[in-house]
Coordinates of C-alpha atoms in Angstrom, one line a residue:
M1 CA 11.7 61.4 -7.5
S2 CA 13.3 59.0 -5.0
R3 CA 15.8 56.4 -5.9
S4 CA 13.3 53.6 -5.3
K5 CA 10.6 55.3 -7.4
R6 CA 13.1 55.7 -10.3
A7 CA 14.2 52.1 -10.0
R8 CA 10.6 50.8 -10.0
S9 CA 9.7 53.0 -12.9
A10 CA 12.7 51.8 -14.9
L11 CA 11.9 48.2 -13.9
L12 CA 8.4 48.5 -15.2
S13 CA 9.5 50.2 -18.4
G14 CA 12.1 47.5 -19.1
H15 CA 15.0 49.9 -18.9
A16 CA 16.3 49.4 -15.3
R17 CA 19.1 51.7 -14.4
P18 CA 22.0 50.1 -12.5
F19 CA 21.8 50.2 -8.7
Q20 CA 24.5 49.3 -6.3
V21 CA 25.1 47.2 -3.3
P22 CA 27.9 47.6 -0.7
K23 CA 30.9 45.4 -1.8
V24 CA 30.7 42.9 1.1
C25 CA 33.8 40.7 0.7
G26 CA 35.5 37.6 2.1
A27 CA 38.6 35.5 1.5
D28 CA 39.2 31.7 1.3
M29 CA 42.9 30.8 1.8
E30 CA 44.0 27.2 1.0
L31 CA 47.2 26.3 2.8
G32 CA 50.1 23.9 2.0
N33 CA 50.5 21.4 4.8
F34 CA 52.5 18.2 5.4
I35 CA 54.2 16.4 8.3
V36 CA 58.0 16.8 8.6
G37 CA 59.8 13.7 10.0
A38 CA 57.2 11.1 9.3
D39 CA 58.2 7.6 8.6
G40 CA 58.3 6.3 5.0
N41 CA 57.7 8.1 1.8
D42 CA 54.0 8.4 2.0
D43 CA 52.2 11.7 1.2
T44 CA 51.4 13.2 4.6
C45 CA 49.2 16.1 3.3
R46 CA 45.9 14.4 4.2
A47 CA 47.1 13.4 7.7
A48 CA 48.4 16.9 8.3
A49 CA 45.2 18.6 7.2
R50 CA 43.0 16.4 9.3
T51 CA 45.2 16.7 12.3
L52 CA 45.1 20.5 12.0
L53 CA 41.3 20.6 11.5
K54 CA 40.8 18.5 14.6
Q55 CA 42.3 21.3 16.7
I56 CA 39.9 24.0 15.4
S57 CA 36.6 24.1 17.3
G58 CA 33.5 24.8 15.3
Q59 CA 30.0 23.7 14.3
T60 CA 29.7 21.3 11.4
R61 CA 27.1 21.7 8.7
S62 CA 25.1 18.6 9.6
S63 CA 25.0 16.3 12.6
R64 CA 23.4 13.4 10.7
S65 CA 25.3 10.2 11.2
W66 CA 25.7 9.3 7.6
N67 CA 27.7 12.4 7.0
T68 CA 30.6 11.4 9.2
P69 CA 33.9 11.0 7.4
R70 CA 34.2 7.5 5.8
D71 CA 37.5 7.7 4.0
T72 CA 39.4 4.9 5.9
A73 CA 41.6 3.8 3.0
S74 CA 44.8 5.2 4.5
G75 CA 44.2 4.1 8.1
S76 CA 46.7 6.7 9.2
K77 CA 47.5 6.8 12.9
Y78 CA 47.2 10.6 12.7
Y79 CA 43.5 10.7 12.2
S80 CA 42.0 7.2 12.2
D81 CA 41.4 7.5 15.9
W82 CA 38.9 10.4 15.7
Y83 CA 36.4 9.4 13.0
D84 CA 33.7 9.0 15.6
D85 CA 34.4 12.2 17.6
D86 CA 31.3 14.4 17.9
G87 CA 31.1 17.2 15.3
Y88 CA 33.3 15.8 12.6
G89 CA 30.6 15.1 10.0
G90 CA 30.3 17.5 7.1
R91 CA 27.8 17.9 4.3
S92 CA 29.1 19.3 1.0
H93 CA 27.7 21.1 -2.0
Y94 CA 29.9 19.9 -4.8
G95 CA 30.9 16.5 -6.1
T96 CA 29.5 14.5 -3.3
R97 CA 29.5 10.7 -3.9
G98 CA 26.2 10.3 -2.2
D99 CA 27.6 9.1 1.2
G100 CA 28.4 12.6 2.5
Y101 CA 32.1 12.6 1.5
D102 CA 33.5 15.2 -0.7
A103 CA 37.3 15.6 -1.1
Q104 CA 36.9 19.3 -2.0
D105 CA 34.7 20.2 0.9
W106 CA 35.4 17.8 3.8
C107 CA 34.2 18.4 7.3
R108 CA 33.4 22.1 7.0
K109 CA 33.2 23.8 10.4
Y110 CA 31.6 27.2 11.1
L111 CA 33.4 29.1 13.9
R112 CA 31.6 30.4 16.9
T113 CA 34.4 32.8 17.5
N114 CA 34.5 35.0 14.5
G115 CA 31.8 33.7 12.2
G116 CA 34.3 32.3 9.6
C117 CA 34.8 28.7 8.7
T118 CA 37.4 26.1 7.9
Y119 CA 37.4 22.8 6.1
I120 CA 39.6 20.5 4.0
D121 CA 39.9 20.9 0.3
L122 CA 41.8 18.1 -1.5
D123 CA 44.0 17.4 1.6
H124 CA 44.7 21.1 2.2
L125 CA 43.4 23.0 5.2
E126 CA 41.3 25.9 3.9
V127 CA 40.4 28.9 6.1
C128 CA 37.6 31.3 5.3
T129 CA 37.1 34.8 6.7
P130 CA 33.7 36.0 7.8
E131 CA 32.0 38.5 5.6
V132 CA 33.1 42.1 6.0
V133 CA 32.3 45.4 4.4
S134 CA 35.7 47.1 4.6
A135 CA 38.8 46.0 2.8
Y136 CA 40.7 47.0 5.9
D137 CA 38.7 44.6 7.9
C138 CA 39.3 41.9 5.2
V139 CA 43.0 42.3 5.8
A140 CA 42.5 41.9 9.5
A141 CA 40.2 38.9 9.1
A142 CA 42.6 37.1 6.7
L143 CA 45.6 37.6 9.1
A144 CA 43.4 36.4 11.9
M145 CA 42.5 33.2 10.1
F146 CA 46.3 32.6 9.6
R147 CA 46.7 33.0 13.3
I148 CA 43.9 30.4 13.9
A149 CA 45.7 28.0 11.5
R150 CA 49.0 28.7 13.3
Q151 CA 47.5 27.9 16.7
A152 CA 46.0 24.7 15.3
K153 CA 49.6 23.8 14.1
E154 CA 51.0 24.3 17.5
D155 CA 48.3 22.3 19.2
A156 CA 48.4 19.5 16.6
E157 CA 52.2 19.1 17.0
K158 CA 51.7 18.2 20.7
T159 CA 49.8 15.1 19.5
L160 CA 52.5 13.9 17.1
P161 CA 55.2 11.4 17.9
A162 CA 58.6 12.8 18.9
G163 CA 60.6 14.2 16.1
Q164 CA 57.7 15.1 13.9
R165 CA 56.1 18.5 13.2
I166 CA 53.6 20.0 10.8
Q167 CA 54.6 22.6 8.2
V168 CA 51.8 25.0 7.2
L169 CA 52.5 27.4 4.3
A170 CA 50.4 30.3 3.1
N171 CA 51.6 29.7 -0.5
N172 CA 49.8 28.7 -3.7
S173 CA 52.0 25.9 -5.2
D174 CA 54.4 23.2 -4.1
G175 CA 57.0 23.8 -6.7
Q176 CA 56.0 20.5 -8.4
S177 CA 53.2 21.9 -10.6
N178 CA 50.5 21.5 -8.0
S179 CA 48.6 24.6 -7.3
Y180 CA 45.9 25.4 -4.7
G181 CA 43.7 28.4 -4.4
S182 CA 43.4 31.8 -2.7
H183 CA 39.9 33.0 -3.4
L184 CA 38.1 36.3 -2.9
N185 CA 34.3 36.8 -2.9
F186 CA 32.4 40.0 -3.5
L187 CA 28.7 40.9 -3.3
M188 CA 27.2 42.3 -6.4
T189 CA 23.8 42.7 -8.0
R190 CA 22.4 39.9 -10.1
Q191 CA 22.3 42.3 -13.1
T192 CA 26.1 42.8 -12.7
G193 CA 26.6 39.1 -12.9
E194 CA 24.4 38.9 -15.9
N195 CA 26.3 41.7 -17.7
I196 CA 29.7 40.1 -16.9
F197 CA 28.9 36.5 -17.9
H198 CA 25.9 36.5 -20.2
R199 CA 25.1 39.8 -21.8
R200 CA 28.2 42.0 -22.3
M201 CA 31.4 40.2 -23.0
H202 CA 33.4 43.4 -22.9
Y203 CA 32.6 43.7 -19.1
M204 CA 34.2 40.3 -18.5
L205 CA 37.2 41.2 -20.6
F206 CA 37.5 44.5 -18.7
L207 CA 37.5 42.6 -15.4
A208 CA 40.0 40.1 -16.8
T209 CA 42.4 42.8 -18.0
Y210 CA 42.2 44.5 -14.6
Q211 CA 43.1 41.3 -12.8
V212 CA 45.9 40.4 -15.2
S213 CA 47.6 43.8 -14.8
S214 CA 47.0 43.9 -11.0
I215 CA 49.6 41.3 -10.3
V216 CA 52.1 44.1 -10.1
F217 CA 50.9 44.7 -6.5
A218 CA 49.0 41.5 -5.7
G219 CA 51.5 38.9 -6.7
A220 CA 53.2 36.8 -4.1
G221 CA 56.3 36.0 -6.2
K222 CA 57.7 32.6 -7.1
V223 CA 61.0 31.0 -8.1
G224 CA 60.9 29.3 -11.5
G225 CA 58.0 28.2 -13.7
E226 CA 55.5 25.4 -13.3
N227 CA 52.8 23.6 -15.3
G228 CA 55.1 23.1 -18.3
V229 CA 56.7 26.6 -18.1
T230 CA 60.5 26.7 -18.2
G231 CA 63.3 29.2 -18.4
V232 CA 61.8 31.6 -15.8
P233 CA 64.2 32.4 -12.9
Y234 CA 61.7 34.4 -10.9
Q235 CA 58.2 35.6 -11.6
I236 CA 55.7 38.0 -10.0
S237 CA 52.6 35.8 -9.6
A238 CA 52.5 32.3 -8.1
R239 CA 49.3 31.4 -9.9
A240 CA 50.0 32.8 -13.4
D241 CA 51.4 29.6 -14.9
F242 CA 48.2 27.8 -13.9
M243 CA 45.7 30.2 -15.5
E244 CA 44.8 28.5 -18.8
A245 CA 41.4 29.8 -19.7
L246 CA 39.7 33.1 -19.9
V247 CA 36.4 32.3 -18.2
G248 CA 34.8 29.2 -16.7
Q249 CA 33.3 27.6 -13.6
Q250 CA 36.2 25.1 -12.9
T251 CA 38.7 25.8 -10.2
T252 CA 41.1 22.8 -10.2
Y253 CA 41.9 22.3 -13.9
R254 CA 42.3 24.8 -16.9
R255 CA 41.8 27.5 -14.3
P256 CA 40.1 30.6 -15.7
I257 CA 41.2 34.2 -15.1
V258 CA 37.5 35.0 -14.4
N259 CA 35.6 32.4 -12.5
S260 CA 31.9 32.2 -13.4
R261 CA 30.6 30.1 -10.5
D262 CA 27.0 31.1 -10.0
E263 CA 26.4 30.6 -6.3
A264 CA 25.1 33.7 -4.5
L265 CA 25.1 32.4 -0.9
C266 CA 22.3 34.9 -0.4
G267 CA 19.4 32.5 0.3
S268 CA 17.3 30.3 -1.9
A269 CA 15.9 33.3 -3.8
G270 CA 19.3 34.8 -4.5
R271 CA 19.2 34.0 -8.2
S272 CA 16.1 36.0 -9.1
P273 CA 16.8 39.6 -10.4
T274 CA 13.2 40.8 -9.9
C275 CA 13.3 42.9 -6.8
E276 CA 16.1 45.2 -5.7
R277 CA 14.6 45.3 -2.2
S278 CA 15.5 41.7 -1.4
G279 CA 18.2 39.1 -1.6
E280 CA 16.5 37.9 -4.8
D281 CA 18.7 40.2 -6.9
L282 CA 22.1 39.5 -5.2
A283 CA 25.0 37.6 -6.6
R284 CA 28.6 36.8 -5.7
L285 CA 31.7 37.2 -7.8
H286 CA 34.0 34.3 -7.0
V287 CA 37.6 35.3 -7.7
I288 CA 40.1 32.4 -7.9
F289 CA 42.9 34.4 -9.7
Y290 CA 45.0 35.8 -6.9
D291 CA 47.8 34.6 -4.6
N292 CA 47.9 34.4 -0.9
N293 CA 49.5 37.6 0.5
L294 CA 51.1 38.4 3.9
C295 CA 52.0 42.0 3.3
H296 CA 49.3 44.3 4.6
V297 CA 49.4 46.8 1.6
A298 CA 49.4 44.0 -1.0
T299 CA 46.3 42.4 0.7
L300 CA 44.5 45.7 1.0
L301 CA 45.0 46.7 -2.6
K302 CA 44.1 43.3 -3.8
V303 CA 40.7 43.5 -2.0
G304 CA 40.0 47.2 -2.0
V305 CA 40.8 48.1 -5.6
M306 CA 38.7 45.1 -6.7
Q307 CA 35.8 46.5 -4.7
I308 CA 36.2 49.8 -6.6
I309 CA 36.5 48.1 -10.0
L310 CA 33.5 46.0 -9.3
A311 CA 31.5 49.0 -8.3
M312 CA 32.4 50.7 -11.6
I313 CA 31.3 47.6 -13.5
E314 CA 28.1 47.6 -11.5
C315 CA 27.4 51.2 -12.6
E316 CA 28.4 50.3 -16.2
R317 CA 31.4 52.6 -16.1
I318 CA 34.0 50.7 -18.0
D319 CA 36.6 51.7 -20.7
P320 CA 36.6 49.1 -23.4
S321 CA 39.8 50.6 -24.9
L322 CA 41.8 49.0 -21.9
I323 CA 40.8 45.5 -22.8
L324 CA 43.8 43.2 -23.6
D325 CA 43.7 41.4 -26.9
D326 CA 44.9 38.1 -25.3
P327 CA 44.7 38.3 -21.5
I328 CA 46.1 34.7 -20.9
S329 CA 49.3 35.4 -22.9
A330 CA 49.6 38.8 -21.4
L331 CA 49.4 37.3 -17.9
R332 CA 52.5 35.2 -18.5
V333 CA 54.3 38.0 -20.2
F334 CA 53.7 40.3 -17.3
S335 CA 54.4 37.7 -14.6
H336 CA 57.7 36.5 -16.1
D337 CA 59.2 40.0 -16.1
P338 CA 60.1 41.4 -12.6
T339 CA 61.7 44.4 -14.3
L340 CA 58.1 45.5 -15.4
Q341 CA 59.4 46.2 -19.0
R342 CA 57.4 43.8 -21.1
R343 CA 54.3 44.9 -22.9
A344 CA 51.0 43.4 -24.2
R345 CA 48.6 44.6 -26.9
T346 CA 45.2 46.0 -26.2
V347 CA 42.2 45.6 -28.5
D348 CA 42.7 49.1 -29.9
G349 CA 46.3 48.4 -30.9
K350 CA 48.2 50.0 -28.1
S351 CA 51.1 48.3 -26.5
L352 CA 51.2 48.8 -22.7
T353 CA 53.1 47.5 -19.7
A354 CA 51.1 46.2 -16.7
V355 CA 51.9 49.3 -14.7
E356 CA 50.7 51.6 -17.6
L357 CA 47.5 49.6 -17.7
Q358 CA 47.0 49.9 -14.0
F359 CA 47.5 53.7 -14.3
R360 CA 44.7 53.8 -16.9
F361 CA 42.4 51.9 -14.5
F362 CA 43.4 54.2 -11.7
E363 CA 42.5 57.3 -13.7
G364 CA 39.0 55.9 -14.4
A365 CA 38.5 54.8 -10.8
S366 CA 39.6 58.3 -9.5
R367 CA 36.9 60.0 -11.6
F368 CA 34.3 57.4 -10.5
V369 CA 35.2 57.8 -6.8
A370 CA 35.3 61.7 -7.1
G371 CA 31.8 61.5 -8.5
G372 CA 30.4 59.6 -5.5
G373 CA 30.4 56.2 -7.1
C374 CA 31.8 54.5 -4.1
D375 CA 29.9 56.4 -1.4
R376 CA 28.3 53.8 1.0
I377 CA 29.6 51.1 -1.3
V378 CA 33.3 50.9 -0.7
P379 CA 34.4 52.2 2.8
R380 CA 37.6 54.4 2.7
A381 CA 37.7 54.3 -1.1
R382 CA 39.7 57.5 -1.2
D383 CA 42.3 56.1 1.1
I384 CA 42.5 53.0 -1.1
L385 CA 43.0 55.2 -4.1
A386 CA 45.8 57.2 -2.5
L387 CA 47.7 54.0 -1.6
W388 CA 47.1 52.5 -5.0
C389 CA 48.4 55.7 -6.7
D390 CA 51.5 55.9 -4.5
T391 CA 52.3 52.2 -5.1
L392 CA 51.9 52.6 -8.9
T393 CA 54.1 55.7 -8.9
K394 CA 56.9 53.7 -7.2
L395 CA 56.4 50.8 -9.6
Q396 CA 56.6 53.1 -12.5
A397 CA 59.8 54.7 -11.2
A398 CA 61.4 51.2 -10.9
S399 CA 60.2 50.3 -14.3
L400 CA 61.9 53.4 -15.9
S401 CA 65.2 52.5 -14.2
R402 CA 65.2 49.1 -15.8
D403 CA 66.9 47.7 -12.6
V404 CA 65.1 45.5 -10.1
A405 CA 67.2 47.2 -7.4
A406 CA 64.9 50.3 -7.9
L407 CA 62.0 48.3 -6.5
A408 CA 63.5 48.6 -3.0
P409 CA 61.0 51.2 -1.7
L410 CA 58.2 48.6 -2.4
A411 CA 59.8 45.7 -0.5
P412 CA 57.9 46.7 2.7
R413 CA 54.6 46.7 0.8
L414 CA 54.5 44.0 -1.8
D415 CA 55.2 40.3 -1.2
W416 CA 56.7 39.6 -4.6
V417 CA 59.2 42.4 -4.1
L418 CA 60.1 41.5 -0.6
K419 CA 60.6 37.8 -1.5
L420 CA 62.8 38.9 -4.5
F421 CA 65.0 41.0 -2.3
I422 CA 65.4 38.3 0.3
L423 CA 66.4 35.7 -2.3
R424 CA 68.7 38.1 -4.1
R425 CA 70.4 39.0 -0.9
A426 CA 71.0 35.3 -0.1
M427 CA 72.6 34.7 -3.5
E428 CA 74.8 37.8 -3.0
Q429 CA 76.0 36.5 0.4
H430 CA 76.5 33.0 -1.0
P431 CA 77.9 33.3 -4.5
G432 CA 77.5 29.5 -5.1
L433 CA 73.7 29.8 -5.0
S434 CA 71.5 30.5 -8.1
W435 CA 67.9 30.5 -9.0
D436 CA 68.1 26.8 -9.7
S437 CA 69.6 26.0 -6.3
P438 CA 67.5 23.8 -4.0
Q439 CA 68.3 26.2 -1.1
I440 CA 66.7 29.1 -3.0
K441 CA 63.6 27.1 -3.9
H442 CA 63.4 26.1 -0.2
M443 CA 63.6 29.7 0.9
D444 CA 60.9 30.5 -1.6
Q445 CA 58.5 28.2 0.3
L446 CA 59.7 29.2 3.7
Y447 CA 58.8 32.8 3.0
A448 CA 55.1 31.9 3.6
S449 CA 55.5 29.5 6.5
L450 CA 53.1 30.3 9.3
D451 CA 55.7 29.3 11.9
P452 CA 56.7 32.7 13.4
Q453 CA 60.3 31.5 13.9
E454 CA 60.7 29.9 10.5
G455 CA 58.6 32.1 8.2
L456 CA 60.8 34.7 6.5
Y457 CA 58.0 37.2 6.2
W458 CA 57.4 37.2 10.0
G459 CA 61.0 37.9 10.7
Y460 CA 60.9 41.0 8.6
E461 CA 57.6 42.0 10.2
R462 CA 59.1 41.6 13.7
A463 CA 62.0 43.7 12.7
G464 CA 59.7 46.6 11.8
F465 CA 60.6 46.4 8.1
T466 CA 57.2 45.8 6.6
E467 CA 54.5 48.4 6.3
R468 CA 51.6 47.6 8.6
L469 CA 48.2 49.0 8.1
I470 CA 46.3 47.0 10.7
A471 CA 47.1 47.1 14.4
D472 CA 47.9 43.8 16.1
A473 CA 45.0 44.3 18.5
R474 CA 42.6 44.5 15.6
I475 CA 43.8 41.3 14.1
E476 CA 43.5 39.6 17.4
Q477 CA 40.0 40.9 17.8
F478 CA 39.1 39.1 14.5
V479 CA 40.5 35.9 15.9
H480 CA 38.0 35.9 18.8
D481 CA 35.0 38.0 17.6
P482 CA 33.0 38.5 14.3
P483 CA 32.7 41.7 12.4
A484 CA 29.8 43.8 13.7
D485 CA 28.4 45.0 10.4
T486 CA 27.5 41.8 8.5
R487 CA 25.5 38.6 9.1
A488 CA 28.7 37.0 10.4
W489 CA 27.9 38.7 13.8
G490 CA 24.5 37.1 14.0
R491 CA 25.7 33.7 12.7
A492 CA 28.4 33.6 15.4
M493 CA 26.0 34.7 18.2
L494 CA 23.4 32.1 17.2
L495 CA 26.0 29.4 17.1
R496 CA 27.3 30.5 20.6
H497 CA 23.8 30.7 22.0
A498 CA 22.6 27.3 20.9
D499 CA 23.8 23.9 22.2
P500 CA 25.7 22.0 19.5
D501 CA 23.0 19.3 19.4
Q502 CA 20.3 21.9 18.7
I503 CA 21.9 22.8 15.4
A504 CA 20.7 20.5 12.6
D505 CA 22.5 22.3 9.8
V506 CA 24.5 25.5 9.1
E507 CA 25.4 27.3 5.9
W508 CA 26.7 30.7 5.1
D509 CA 23.2 31.9 4.4
S510 CA 21.1 29.8 6.8
I511 CA 21.0 27.9 10.1
R512 CA 18.5 25.2 10.9
F513 CA 17.8 24.4 14.6
N514 CA 16.3 21.2 15.9
L515 CA 14.3 22.3 19.0
K516 CA 12.6 19.0 19.7
A517 CA 10.5 19.4 22.9
D518 CA 10.7 16.9 25.7
G519 CA 8.7 13.8 25.0
R520 CA 8.4 14.5 21.2
Y521 CA 9.7 11.9 18.8
W522 CA 9.7 14.0 15.6
P523 CA 12.2 16.9 15.3
R524 CA 10.8 20.4 15.4
Y525 CA 12.9 22.5 13.0
R526 CA 13.2 26.3 12.9
D527 CA 15.1 27.9 10.1
V528 CA 16.9 31.3 10.2
N529 CA 17.4 32.8 6.8
L530 CA 20.7 34.7 6.6
G531 CA 20.2 35.4 3.0
D532 CA 21.1 39.1 3.3
P533 CA 24.8 39.6 4.0
L534 CA 24.1 42.9 5.7
S535 CA 21.5 41.6 8.1
F536 CA 21.8 40.2 11.7
T537 CA 24.3 42.9 12.5
R538 CA 25.4 43.8 16.0
N539 CA 23.3 46.9 16.1
E540 CA 20.2 44.9 15.1
C541 CA 20.6 41.8 17.2
E542 CA 22.7 42.5 20.2
P543 CA 19.8 43.6 22.5
L544 CA 18.0 40.2 21.8
F545 CA 21.0 38.2 22.8
R546 CA 21.5 40.3 26.0
R547 CA 17.8 40.0 27.0
E548 CA 16.9 36.4 26.1
S549 CA 18.4 33.4 27.8
S550 CA 17.7 30.5 25.4
I551 CA 17.9 30.0 21.7
C552 CA 14.1 29.5 21.5
E553 CA 13.5 32.9 23.2
V554 CA 15.9 34.6 20.8
L555 CA 14.1 33.2 17.8
D556 CA 10.7 34.1 19.4
A557 CA 12.0 37.6 20.0
L558 CA 13.0 38.0 16.4
E559 CA 9.4 37.1 15.4
L560 CA 7.8 39.3 18.0
R561 CA 9.6 42.4 16.9
H562 CA 7.3 42.4 13.8
P563 CA 4.2 40.4 14.6
N564 CA 2.4 41.3 11.3
A565 CA 5.2 40.6 8.9
H566 CA 4.6 36.9 8.6
R567 CA 1.7 37.4 6.2
P568 CA 2.7 37.1 2.5
A569 CA 3.2 40.5 0.8
D570 CA 0.9 41.2 -2.1
E571 CA 1.6 43.6 -5.0
S572 CA 0.0 46.6 -3.3
D573 CA 2.2 46.0 -0.2
A574 CA 5.3 46.0 -2.4
S575 CA 4.3 49.1 -4.2
E576 CA 3.6 50.9 -0.9
R577 CA 7.0 50.0 0.5
M578 CA 8.7 51.2 -2.7
A579 CA 6.9 54.5 -2.7
S580 CA 8.0 55.2 0.9
D581 CA 11.7 54.4 0.4
T582 CA 14.5 56.9 0.6
D583 CA 17.4 57.3 -1.8
E584 CA 19.6 55.2 0.6
P585 CA 20.4 51.6 -0.4
S586 CA 18.5 49.3 1.9
F587 CA 18.0 45.5 2.2
P588 CA 15.7 43.1 4.0
L589 CA 17.2 42.1 7.3
A590 CA 16.2 39.0 9.2
R591 CA 13.9 36.2 8.3
V592 CA 12.9 33.4 10.7
E593 CA 10.9 30.5 9.5
E594 CA 9.6 27.4 11.3
T595 CA 9.1 24.3 9.3
A596 CA 6.4 22.8 11.5
N597 CA 4.5 26.1 11.7
P598 CA 5.3 28.1 8.6
T599 CA 5.1 31.6 10.0
R600 CA 7.7 34.2 8.9
V601 CA 9.0 37.4 10.2
Q602 CA 10.7 39.8 7.8
T603 CA 12.1 43.2 8.8
D604 CA 12.3 46.0 6.3
E605 CA 14.6 48.3 8.2
S606 CA 17.1 50.3 6.2
I607 CA 20.8 49.7 6.8
G608 CA 21.7 53.1 5.6
D609 CA 22.3 54.6 9.0
I610 CA 24.4 51.6 10.1
L611 CA 26.6 51.8 7.0
E612 CA 27.0 55.5 7.4
Q613 CA 28.2 55.0 11.0
D614 CA 30.6 52.2 9.8
V615 CA 32.0 54.4 7.0
R616 CA 32.5 57.4 9.4
R617 CA 34.2 55.0 11.9
E618 CA 36.5 53.6 9.2
S619 CA 37.4 57.2 8.1

């Protein structure tokens, strides 16, 4: 019996077996920014963020006039002169006051270059990667977004008065108990989300325990404690002191280890779990737990191992004996101990270090991958496992020595270790310095400066000290071009092909075009549904963009490819399609809808071959 027949039979019987989706992922990095050398004692974060954003070219989410920025309270000379510039409006999803302004989602721009986006979140520039399938591509895309922010800094500084410059930091706190996020996003099935957040609490606790113990490779390191924590010279995670809840939707207060925001970004039907053939059963895991990383290995493990763990949860392959009794307390215990000695209790009474816990997760993940659990779901899963194992082995050796000097082999790989060694070396060379010295705290912040001449990390990278996994040319490619194997490719191409005034609205999962004909007063909208993250790929769409000259012709060509697909599918059609499926995972691809004339085209092509080619190419 084919996979689809088994799935349908199980669905009808009420005992649906788990099915998997590729772990498409993306990252959102919020940056520290302020103006150095500005007059007075005013907070310059807002001025810095808006001046940076002005330098980044992109398509805003809505061109409607009432969505232009209206916050004129400051009247700052740095940005008051460009309120009326074209393209600086921005519609927001959350917390809007009704006039289009939202401090947490201000002036979002989607990039025609690589399909990512950028916006301002509470006076911080935030850069978001395009969707990718491979964790290796996620590393490249994240570093590319940092390069885009760096270029914006260089361009913005040319507009400032003499003696002033902008500092941009890929960090997560300002040392004054203010924290800002570094988020990851992963595609999962709706059923997986239901299991984690509504049906099986031990799934959520399993995920929380994994995240808490994973700081041993994903932490960025930080001098001192914040948010009321004292007596900590140096700790592993920059965000640990700010995690105060186990689960919740909030992101700016009482931050949870596991975020439960339910926003699929997979089309309007993304919340329905009824059909595995469509975006209706897709969901998104929104991870707010982690730090910004610059080291390639740390970033890869942070993303790639999470892909594997989430695939295990999706297949209901978890080990409840690993669950920590108190994940929030354990997080601080682990983070405050760079020697990796301290232990936390699991629900079955064992007392384990973070490294020991990670080895238990690794053992389960190894069996899962060996059994084919990540085939076509997590590209290069075996490579990720090998790097994970080698890193844990080195961490365990350092732990057994009880001396942080034994962490030296990991300094090229892990941010928290590299930063620790940089700061320890400074204190050895200058005996008057200590962990409480302002100079050491300043160096802590400079580690993540995006200025290539000032950022401590970049100096070690230039010297060849850090372990690089992604070639410079690949990173630069992601600065200028989108990934070929997700909807980001189609989004970028559609934005490039259309005139800016032809785009009425753009979101992660849709674009609305205003194609008003000459002489017509009323707008004529055409909507492109990008609800499936694995649709609108280069293989699927590139011939259309090569052949057609206008955006109207491109949209027409998408419809003409399947002239009969606009009719609504009845139950017999759905049954016929299910019966003809193969065992390969497949998804609906493109939908094009016209508001004035509601015809629809939907393709039912399998992405199995495309994914297989991508996996072979990654390997």
